[in-house]
XYZ file of C-alpha atoms in Angstrom:
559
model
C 2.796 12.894 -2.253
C 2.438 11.938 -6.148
C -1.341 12.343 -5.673
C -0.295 16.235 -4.708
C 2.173 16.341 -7.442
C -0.219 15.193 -10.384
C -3.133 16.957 -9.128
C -1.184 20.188 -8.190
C 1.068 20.540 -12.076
C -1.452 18.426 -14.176
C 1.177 16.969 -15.728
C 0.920 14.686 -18.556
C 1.141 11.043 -17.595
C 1.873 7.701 -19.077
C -0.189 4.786 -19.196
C 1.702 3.057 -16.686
C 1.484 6.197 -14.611
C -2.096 6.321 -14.714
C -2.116 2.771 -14.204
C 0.180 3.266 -10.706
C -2.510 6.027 -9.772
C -5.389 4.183 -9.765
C -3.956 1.452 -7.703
C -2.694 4.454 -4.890
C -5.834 5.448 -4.875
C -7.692 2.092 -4.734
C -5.360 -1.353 -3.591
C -8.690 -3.228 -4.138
C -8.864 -2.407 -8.416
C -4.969 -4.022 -7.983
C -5.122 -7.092 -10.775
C -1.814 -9.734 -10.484
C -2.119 -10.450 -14.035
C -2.116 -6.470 -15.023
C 0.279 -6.257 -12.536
C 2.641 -8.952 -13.997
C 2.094 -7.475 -17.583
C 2.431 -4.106 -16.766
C 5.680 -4.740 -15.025
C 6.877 -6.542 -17.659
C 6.016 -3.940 -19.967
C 7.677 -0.876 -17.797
C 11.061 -3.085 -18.191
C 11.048 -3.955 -21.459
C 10.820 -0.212 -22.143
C 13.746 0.379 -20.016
C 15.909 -2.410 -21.298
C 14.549 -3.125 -24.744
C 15.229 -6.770 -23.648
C 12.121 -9.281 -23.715
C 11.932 -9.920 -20.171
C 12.197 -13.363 -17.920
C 9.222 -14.288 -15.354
C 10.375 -15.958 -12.107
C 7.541 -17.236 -10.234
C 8.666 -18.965 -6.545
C 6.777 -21.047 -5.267
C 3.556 -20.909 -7.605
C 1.677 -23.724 -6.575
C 1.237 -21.828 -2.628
C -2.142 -20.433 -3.611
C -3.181 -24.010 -4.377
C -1.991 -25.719 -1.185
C -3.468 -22.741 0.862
C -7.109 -23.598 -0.276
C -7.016 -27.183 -2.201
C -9.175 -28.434 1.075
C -11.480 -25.557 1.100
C -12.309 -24.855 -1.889
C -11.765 -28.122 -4.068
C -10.707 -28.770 -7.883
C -13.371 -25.693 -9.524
C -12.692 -22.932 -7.440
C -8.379 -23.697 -8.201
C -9.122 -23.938 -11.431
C -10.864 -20.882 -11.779
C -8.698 -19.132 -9.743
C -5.513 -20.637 -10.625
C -5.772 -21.522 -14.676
C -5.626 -17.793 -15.650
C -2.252 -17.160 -14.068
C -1.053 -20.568 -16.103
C -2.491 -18.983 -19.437
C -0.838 -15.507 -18.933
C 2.366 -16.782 -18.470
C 2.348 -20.076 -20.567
C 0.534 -19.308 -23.748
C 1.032 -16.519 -26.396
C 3.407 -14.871 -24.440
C 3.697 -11.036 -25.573
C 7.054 -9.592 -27.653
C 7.924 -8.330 -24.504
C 7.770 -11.444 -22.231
C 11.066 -13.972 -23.543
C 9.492 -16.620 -21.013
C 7.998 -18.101 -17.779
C 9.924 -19.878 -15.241
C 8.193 -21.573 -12.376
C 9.341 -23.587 -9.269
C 7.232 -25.386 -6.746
C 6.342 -28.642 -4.814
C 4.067 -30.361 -7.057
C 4.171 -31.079 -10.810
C 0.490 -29.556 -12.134
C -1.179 -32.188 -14.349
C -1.628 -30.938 -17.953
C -5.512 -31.668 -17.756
C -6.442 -30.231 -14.479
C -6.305 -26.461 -14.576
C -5.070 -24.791 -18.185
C -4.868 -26.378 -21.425
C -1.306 -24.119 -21.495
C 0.333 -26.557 -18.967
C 0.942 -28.445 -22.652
C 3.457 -25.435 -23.299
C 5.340 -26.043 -20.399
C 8.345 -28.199 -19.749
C 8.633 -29.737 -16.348
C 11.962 -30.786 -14.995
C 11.475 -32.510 -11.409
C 13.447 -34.586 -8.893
C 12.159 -37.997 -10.218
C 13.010 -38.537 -13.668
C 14.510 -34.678 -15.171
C 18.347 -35.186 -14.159
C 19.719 -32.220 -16.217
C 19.079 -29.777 -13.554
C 19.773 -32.118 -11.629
C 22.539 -29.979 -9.510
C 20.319 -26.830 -9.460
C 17.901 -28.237 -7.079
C 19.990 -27.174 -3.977
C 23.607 -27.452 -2.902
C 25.883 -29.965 -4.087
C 28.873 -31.505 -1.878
C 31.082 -29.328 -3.241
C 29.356 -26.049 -2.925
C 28.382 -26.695 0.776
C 32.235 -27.806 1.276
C 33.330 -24.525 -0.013
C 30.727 -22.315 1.802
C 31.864 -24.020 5.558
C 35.684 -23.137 4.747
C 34.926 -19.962 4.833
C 32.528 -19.646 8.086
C 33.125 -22.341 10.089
C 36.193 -22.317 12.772
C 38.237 -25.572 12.522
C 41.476 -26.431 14.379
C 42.606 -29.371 12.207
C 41.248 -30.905 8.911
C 40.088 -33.740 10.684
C 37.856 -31.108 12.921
C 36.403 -29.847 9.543
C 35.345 -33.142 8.376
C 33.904 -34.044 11.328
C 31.449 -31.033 11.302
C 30.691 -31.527 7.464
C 29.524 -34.973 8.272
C 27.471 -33.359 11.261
C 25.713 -31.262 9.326
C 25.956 -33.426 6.115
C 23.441 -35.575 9.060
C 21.264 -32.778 9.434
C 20.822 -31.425 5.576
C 21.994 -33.926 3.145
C 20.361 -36.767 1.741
C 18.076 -35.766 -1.470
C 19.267 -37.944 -3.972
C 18.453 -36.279 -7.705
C 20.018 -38.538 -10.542
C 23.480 -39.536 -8.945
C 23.844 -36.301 -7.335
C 22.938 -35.927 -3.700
C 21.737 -32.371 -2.615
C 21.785 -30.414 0.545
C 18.856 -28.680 1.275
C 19.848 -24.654 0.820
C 17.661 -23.154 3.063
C 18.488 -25.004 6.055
C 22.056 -24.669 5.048
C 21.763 -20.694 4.546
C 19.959 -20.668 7.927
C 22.263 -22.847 9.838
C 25.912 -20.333 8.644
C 23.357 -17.490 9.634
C 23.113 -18.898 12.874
C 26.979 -19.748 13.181
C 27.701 -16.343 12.732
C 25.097 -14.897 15.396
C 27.024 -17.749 17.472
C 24.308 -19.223 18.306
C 24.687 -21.979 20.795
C 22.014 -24.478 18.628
C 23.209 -23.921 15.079
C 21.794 -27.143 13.974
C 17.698 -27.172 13.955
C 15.567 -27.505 11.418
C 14.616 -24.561 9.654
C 12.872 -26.370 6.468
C 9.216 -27.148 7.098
C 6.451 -26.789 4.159
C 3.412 -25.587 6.087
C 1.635 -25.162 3.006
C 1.467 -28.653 1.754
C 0.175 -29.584 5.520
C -3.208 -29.875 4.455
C -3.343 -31.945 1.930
C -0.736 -34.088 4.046
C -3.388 -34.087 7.260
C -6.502 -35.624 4.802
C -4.067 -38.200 3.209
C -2.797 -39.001 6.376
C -6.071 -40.176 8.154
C -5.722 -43.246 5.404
C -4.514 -46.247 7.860
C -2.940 -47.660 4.906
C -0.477 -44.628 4.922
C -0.241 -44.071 8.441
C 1.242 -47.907 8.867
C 3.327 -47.122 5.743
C 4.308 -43.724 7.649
C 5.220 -45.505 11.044
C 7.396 -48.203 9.098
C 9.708 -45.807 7.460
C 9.902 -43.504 10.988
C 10.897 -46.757 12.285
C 13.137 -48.673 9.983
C 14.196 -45.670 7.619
C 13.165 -47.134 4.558
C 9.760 -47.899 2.399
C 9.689 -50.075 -0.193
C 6.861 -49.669 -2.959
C 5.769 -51.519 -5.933
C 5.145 -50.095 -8.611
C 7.229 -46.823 -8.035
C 6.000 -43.299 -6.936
C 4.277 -41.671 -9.627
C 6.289 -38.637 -11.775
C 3.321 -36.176 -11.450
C 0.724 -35.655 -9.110
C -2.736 -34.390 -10.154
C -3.060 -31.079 -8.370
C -6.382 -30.392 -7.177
C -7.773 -33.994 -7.042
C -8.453 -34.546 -3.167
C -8.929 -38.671 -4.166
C -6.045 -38.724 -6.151
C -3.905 -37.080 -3.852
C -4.787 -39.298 -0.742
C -3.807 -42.247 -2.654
C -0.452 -40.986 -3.942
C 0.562 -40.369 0.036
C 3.703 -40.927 -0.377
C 4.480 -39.358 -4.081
C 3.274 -36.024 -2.551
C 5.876 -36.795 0.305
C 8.337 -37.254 -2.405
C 7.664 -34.004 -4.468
C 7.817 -32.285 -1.247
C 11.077 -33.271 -0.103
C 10.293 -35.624 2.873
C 10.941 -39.218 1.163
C 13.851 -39.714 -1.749
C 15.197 -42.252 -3.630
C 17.442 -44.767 -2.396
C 20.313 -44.218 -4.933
C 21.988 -47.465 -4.156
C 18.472 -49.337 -5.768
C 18.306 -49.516 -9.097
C 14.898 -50.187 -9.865
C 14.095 -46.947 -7.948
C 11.549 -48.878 -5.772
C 13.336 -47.854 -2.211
C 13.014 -44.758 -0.491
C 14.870 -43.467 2.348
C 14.231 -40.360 4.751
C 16.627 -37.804 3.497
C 18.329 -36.510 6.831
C 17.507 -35.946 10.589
C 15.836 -32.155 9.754
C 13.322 -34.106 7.754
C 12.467 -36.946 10.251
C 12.541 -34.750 13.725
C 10.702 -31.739 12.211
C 8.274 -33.172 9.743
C 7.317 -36.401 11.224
C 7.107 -35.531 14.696
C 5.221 -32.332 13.965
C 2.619 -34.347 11.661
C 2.021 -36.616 14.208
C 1.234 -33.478 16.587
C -0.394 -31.470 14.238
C -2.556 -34.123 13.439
C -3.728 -35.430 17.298
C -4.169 -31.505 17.560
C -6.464 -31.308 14.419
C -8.334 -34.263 16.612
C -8.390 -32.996 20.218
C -8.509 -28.871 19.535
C -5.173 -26.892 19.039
C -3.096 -26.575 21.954
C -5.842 -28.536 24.323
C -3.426 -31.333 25.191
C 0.127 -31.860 25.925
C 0.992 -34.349 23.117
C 4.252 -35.134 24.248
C 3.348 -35.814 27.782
C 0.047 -37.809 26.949
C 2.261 -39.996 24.734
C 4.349 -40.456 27.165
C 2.237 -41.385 30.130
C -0.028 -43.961 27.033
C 2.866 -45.833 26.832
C 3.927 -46.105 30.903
C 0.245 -47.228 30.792
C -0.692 -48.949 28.370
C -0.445 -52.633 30.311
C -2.843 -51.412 33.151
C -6.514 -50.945 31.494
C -8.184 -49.097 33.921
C -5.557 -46.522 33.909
C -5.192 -46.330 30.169
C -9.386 -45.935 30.074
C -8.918 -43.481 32.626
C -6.153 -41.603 30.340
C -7.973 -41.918 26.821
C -11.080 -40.588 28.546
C -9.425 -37.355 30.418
C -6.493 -36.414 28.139
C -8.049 -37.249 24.794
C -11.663 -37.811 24.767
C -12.547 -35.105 26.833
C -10.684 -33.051 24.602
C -12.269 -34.240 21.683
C -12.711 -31.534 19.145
C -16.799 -31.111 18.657
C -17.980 -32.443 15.993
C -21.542 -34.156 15.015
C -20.012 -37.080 12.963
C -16.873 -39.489 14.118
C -15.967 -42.977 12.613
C -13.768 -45.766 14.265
C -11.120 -44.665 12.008
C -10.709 -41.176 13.836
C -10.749 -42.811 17.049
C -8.543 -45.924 15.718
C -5.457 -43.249 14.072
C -6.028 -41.134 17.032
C -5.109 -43.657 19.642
C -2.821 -45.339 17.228
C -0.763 -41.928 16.377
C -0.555 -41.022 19.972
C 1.227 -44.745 20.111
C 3.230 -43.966 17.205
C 4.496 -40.640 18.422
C 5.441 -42.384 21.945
C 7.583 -45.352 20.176
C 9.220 -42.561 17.993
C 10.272 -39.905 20.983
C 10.505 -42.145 23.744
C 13.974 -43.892 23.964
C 12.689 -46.691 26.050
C 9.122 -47.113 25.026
C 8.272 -50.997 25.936
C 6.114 -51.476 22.622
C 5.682 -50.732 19.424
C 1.979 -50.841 17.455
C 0.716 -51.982 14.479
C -2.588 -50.672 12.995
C -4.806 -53.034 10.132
C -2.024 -55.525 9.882
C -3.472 -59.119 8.433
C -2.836 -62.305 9.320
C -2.976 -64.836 6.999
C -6.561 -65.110 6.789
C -6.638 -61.419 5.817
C -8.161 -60.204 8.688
C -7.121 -57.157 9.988
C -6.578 -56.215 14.209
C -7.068 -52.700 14.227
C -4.536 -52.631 16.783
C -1.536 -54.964 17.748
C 1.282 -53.128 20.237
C 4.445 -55.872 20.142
C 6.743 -55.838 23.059
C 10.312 -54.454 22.327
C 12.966 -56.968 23.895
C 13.873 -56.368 27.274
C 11.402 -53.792 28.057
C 8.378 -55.809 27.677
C 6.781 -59.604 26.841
C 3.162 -59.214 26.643
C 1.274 -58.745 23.436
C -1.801 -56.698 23.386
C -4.262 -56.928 21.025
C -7.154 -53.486 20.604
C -10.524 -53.995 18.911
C -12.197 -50.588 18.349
C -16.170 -49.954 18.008
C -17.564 -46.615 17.519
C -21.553 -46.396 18.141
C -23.681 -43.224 18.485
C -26.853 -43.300 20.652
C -25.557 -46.366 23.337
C -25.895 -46.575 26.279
C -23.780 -47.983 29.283
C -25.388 -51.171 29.191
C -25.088 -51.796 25.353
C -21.476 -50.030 25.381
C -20.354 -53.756 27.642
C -22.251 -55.974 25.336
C -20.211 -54.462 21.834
C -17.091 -54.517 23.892
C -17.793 -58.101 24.859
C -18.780 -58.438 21.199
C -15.024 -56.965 19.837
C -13.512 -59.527 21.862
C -15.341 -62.565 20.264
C -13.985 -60.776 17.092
C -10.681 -61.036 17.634
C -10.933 -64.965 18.609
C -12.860 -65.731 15.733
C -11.305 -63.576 13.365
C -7.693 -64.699 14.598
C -5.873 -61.730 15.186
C -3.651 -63.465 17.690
C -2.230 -65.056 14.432
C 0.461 -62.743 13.852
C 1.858 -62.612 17.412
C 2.375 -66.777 17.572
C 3.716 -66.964 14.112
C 6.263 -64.561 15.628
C 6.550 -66.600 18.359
C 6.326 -70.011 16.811
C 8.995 -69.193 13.813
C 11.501 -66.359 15.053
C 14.025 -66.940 17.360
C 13.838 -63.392 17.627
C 10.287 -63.409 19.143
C 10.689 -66.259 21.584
C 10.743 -63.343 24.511
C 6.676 -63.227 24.107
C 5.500 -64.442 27.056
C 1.755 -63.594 27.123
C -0.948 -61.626 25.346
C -3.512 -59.626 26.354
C -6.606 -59.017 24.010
C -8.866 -55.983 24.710
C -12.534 -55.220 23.014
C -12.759 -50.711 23.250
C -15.915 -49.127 22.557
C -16.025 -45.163 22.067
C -19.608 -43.951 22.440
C -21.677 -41.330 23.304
C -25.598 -41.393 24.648
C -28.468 -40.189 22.455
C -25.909 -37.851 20.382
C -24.735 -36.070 23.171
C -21.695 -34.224 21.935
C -19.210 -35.893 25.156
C -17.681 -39.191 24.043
C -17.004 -41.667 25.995
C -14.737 -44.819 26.338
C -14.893 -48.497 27.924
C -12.687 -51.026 27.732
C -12.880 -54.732 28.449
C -9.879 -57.073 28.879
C -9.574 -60.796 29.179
C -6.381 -61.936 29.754
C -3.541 -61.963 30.470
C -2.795 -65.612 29.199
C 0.614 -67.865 28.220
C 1.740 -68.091 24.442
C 0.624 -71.735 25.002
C -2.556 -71.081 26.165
C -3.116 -68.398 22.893
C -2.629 -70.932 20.768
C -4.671 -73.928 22.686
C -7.779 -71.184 22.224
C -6.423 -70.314 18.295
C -6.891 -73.850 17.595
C -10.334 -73.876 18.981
C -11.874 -71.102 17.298
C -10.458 -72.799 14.335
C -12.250 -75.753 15.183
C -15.123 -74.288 16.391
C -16.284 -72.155 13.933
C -15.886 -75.078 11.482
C -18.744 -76.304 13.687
C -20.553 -73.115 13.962
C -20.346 -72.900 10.607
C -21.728 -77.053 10.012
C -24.985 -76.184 12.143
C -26.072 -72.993 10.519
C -26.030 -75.215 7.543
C -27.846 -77.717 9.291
C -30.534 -75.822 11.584
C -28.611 -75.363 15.039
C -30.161 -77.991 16.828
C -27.886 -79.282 19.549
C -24.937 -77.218 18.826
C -24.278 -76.080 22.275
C -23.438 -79.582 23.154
C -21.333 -80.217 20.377
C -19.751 -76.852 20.838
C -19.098 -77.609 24.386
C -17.768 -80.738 23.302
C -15.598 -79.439 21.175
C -14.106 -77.052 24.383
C -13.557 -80.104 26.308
C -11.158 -81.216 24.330
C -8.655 -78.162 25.388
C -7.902 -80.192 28.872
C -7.113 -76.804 30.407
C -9.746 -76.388 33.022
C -8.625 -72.334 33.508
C -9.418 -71.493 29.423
C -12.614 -74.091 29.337
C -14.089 -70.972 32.105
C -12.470 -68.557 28.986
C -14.586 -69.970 26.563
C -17.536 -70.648 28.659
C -17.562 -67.132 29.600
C -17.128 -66.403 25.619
C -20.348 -68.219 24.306
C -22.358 -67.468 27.447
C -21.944 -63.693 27.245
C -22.271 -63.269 23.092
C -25.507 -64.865 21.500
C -24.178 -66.335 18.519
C -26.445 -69.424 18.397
C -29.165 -67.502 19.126
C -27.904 -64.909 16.264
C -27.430 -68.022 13.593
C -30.744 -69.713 14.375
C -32.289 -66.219 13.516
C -29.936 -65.771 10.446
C -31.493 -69.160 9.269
C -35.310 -68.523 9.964
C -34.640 -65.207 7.776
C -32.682 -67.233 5.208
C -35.323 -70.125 4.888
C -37.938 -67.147 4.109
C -35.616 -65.127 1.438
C -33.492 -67.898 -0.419
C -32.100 -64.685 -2.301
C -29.768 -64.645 0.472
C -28.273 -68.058 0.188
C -25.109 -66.273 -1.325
C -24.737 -64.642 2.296
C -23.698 -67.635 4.374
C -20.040 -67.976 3.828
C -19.158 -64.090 4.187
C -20.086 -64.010 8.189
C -20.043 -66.673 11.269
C -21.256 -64.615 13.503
C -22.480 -60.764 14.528
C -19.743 -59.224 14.362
């Protein structure tokens, strides 16, 4: 219609009219920083007011393609909206304001950042009350929408929601989320019959969240706090994050899930070391759905039920053929194509279906552990504790990843992971439970299991095996602790020495157990994995490159 106007009465137009033509006529010539300017312009004419610039949520763009695109393309793309608004603003522009999730580093996209004055949730407390909804707002807005009978039936639904919605602690001052609160009166008045759901979730930092997650450092970290409520970190969370750096941002895990709302201070620690998980929205939307979102990144959206598969892993996780049986059909089978896996996909995979069973199920009989040392500083990639009650057996997981292996070869590196865990001792942190909590004294037995996922001559299928020895009495775990202990002292003495005769001592050593049922453990142990064999080799090679002298103490045997 103004196309027929102009055209028809070639009137005279403005520059801003000619400007709002040529976008009509062509959305593609359509520039946001004209668009901003020009805007800006059209009121300053109207008001003769310099104008203020309210951008909501301005780091989006980033979080939309920070994984695609990396730290040029955002910069490129990005800076020049930073400049515009930050640096040698025009007469008619009075200045920028910005809100978002992440504080920009000055040195990563514009040189204007150095204009700008950032006031955020960790250390900027004279905003402090503008960051959502204080006590006393909220308090005011349920008087006049919610139906009480009696001022004790008010407070009771103020600490309901206060459940829900509260808990961001900002200086002294703790904040309801006003979003969910908005959402929740909307839903009040609809009369709704589920008011109180969360309505809060930041899809757009997800990505960055999914590559920082795969980290088994922060998904232990993660489970902990899910768990107990509360992570404690040394040194504390940084104040800014550096937008744009992938590395930087998988290491600062947890001061990205502080910027974005889903950690906050404890505001009862002083030295601002404790973190808490601000209120039930946070834990049953965010870090149930990262823990889905993520297996689903794994497996293929949609391709498994990820509540039912957790559910049925932990009902079988003491029986190994069905658990093979179940990691093979529900998850491996499922397995999103790709031409390159390592045991850490496989390893966070299993362990987050775990992780998402102990959090949802109300009764789940363990709980698991991924990477944690003993006091050697070896790490079992996978220890699932029994919870009181429900359970007493320990069970320890080795994982091994191969390409190209076949069936054959798959047995011999599972036999080979569960050598590993007797020699590297990851039975250590269940009897130190055992031996020095009264709490723990309901362990009854372990169970130690070697897990190879492989797949024959690249073929794109993976597949899983599992062998279990086991299960055997707290007594007998540490009769077999002490022997590896022992014994690799001596394996260790004879590949100094040559190897000559070590069986026999080796065997000698085994006698002294007095337990005829683990001497056919161990037998089985050193007859199925070649480690003399392996060290006699390791010395021939060593006697004919004395360059790798420095090698000896680092490895005892092939694993």
């Amino acid at each position: 219609m103004l196309e027929w106007f102009v055209d028809r009465y070639n009137i005279y137009i403005s520059r801003s009219l000619r400007i709002f033509r040529t976008y009509i006529k062509d959305s593609s010539q359509i520039k946001i920083d004209n668009a901003i300017i020009n805007l800006a312009r059209m009121l300053y004419d109207i008001h003769k007011k310099p104008v203020l610039v309210l951008v909501d949520e301005y780091d989006r763009p980033i979080n939309d393609f920070i994984n695609k695109n990396g730290e040029r393309d955002i910069a490129a793309n990005f800076g020049w909206f930073l400049n515009l608004l930050c640096k040698d603003l025009p007469k008619f522009i009075d200045k920028s304001i910005f809100t978002g999730t992440l504080k920009i580093a000055h040195n990563k996209l514009s040189s204007s950042m150095r204009n700008l004055k950032a006031y955020t949730i960790q250390n900027d407390f004279l905003y402090a009350d503008c960051f959502g909804f204080t006590e006393a707002e909220v308090t005011e807005l349920l008087r006049k929408n919610l139906y009480y009978e009696s001022e004790g039936d008010f407070k009771e639904q103020i600490n309901i929601i206060k459940t829900w919605y509260n808990g961001y602690n900002v200086g002294k001052i703790r904040i309801y989320n006003p979003w969910s609160i908005t959402n929740c009166l909307q839903a009040v008045s609809e009369k709704s019959d589920f008011p109180l759901r969360p309505y809060w979730i930041n899809t757009g930092i997800y990505d960055i969240l999914m590559s920082a997650f795969s980290n088994l450092e922060n998904f232990n970290e993660l489970y902990n706090i899910m768990k107990t409520g509360y992570l404690t970190l040394n040194p504390k969370l940084p104040d800014e994050i550096h937008f744009g750096d992938m590395k930087e941002i998988k290491n600062n895990f947890f001061g990205c899930l502080l910027h974005c709302g889903y950690i906050t201070p404890n505001i009862d620690d002083k030295k601002r070391q404790t973190y808490v998980i601000p209120n039930k929205e946070t834990k049953r939307d965010f870090y149930e759905y990262l823990l889905q979102k993520w297996i689903n990144e794994k497996t293929g959206e949609n391709r498994i039920n990820v509540d039912g598969t957790a559910k049925e892993f932990i009902e079988n996780l003491g029986n190994c053929e069905k658990l093979q049986n179940l990691i093979q059909d529900e998850l491996l089978d499922n397995f999103k194509e790709s031409d390159y896996r390592t045991e850490a996909d496989f390893q966070t995979l299993v362990g987050g279906i775990a992780m998402l069973a102990s959090i949802k199920i109300d009764n789940s009989a363990w709980t698991v552990y991924s990477e944690r040392p003993n006091d050697s500083r070896n790490k079992a990639d996978a220890i699932f504790l029994p919870v009181a009650n429900l359970s007493s057996t320990i069970i320890i997981h080795e994982y091994k990843k191969f390409d190209r292996l076949s069936i054959e070869n798959a047995q011999v590196h599972a036999t080979n992971a569960l050598w590993q865990i007797f020699v590297k001792k990851y039975m250590d942190i269940a009897i130190s439970l055992y031996k020095n909590s009264r709490d723990h004294q309901y362990f009854k037995s372990i169970i130690v299991r070697g897990i190879v996922f492989y797949r024959v001559d690249l073929q794109k299928k993976w597949s899983i095996l599992i062998q279990e020895i086991g299960p055997f009495s707290m007594e007998q775990a540490i009769n077999i602790n002490t022997w590896f202990t022992q014994g690799c002292r001596v394996i260790n003495k004879l590949r100094l020495c040559g190897g000559d005769g070590s069986k026999d001592m080796i065997i000698k050593e085994r006698q002294k157990l007095g337990d005829e049922n683990l001497e056919i453990l161990i037998e089985k142990l050193i007859t199925d994995y070649p480690t003399l064999d392996y060290l006699k080799r390791k010395e021939q090679k060593r006697a004919s490159n004395p360059a790798e002298d420095n090698y000896k103490s680092k490895r005892l045997s092939g694993t």
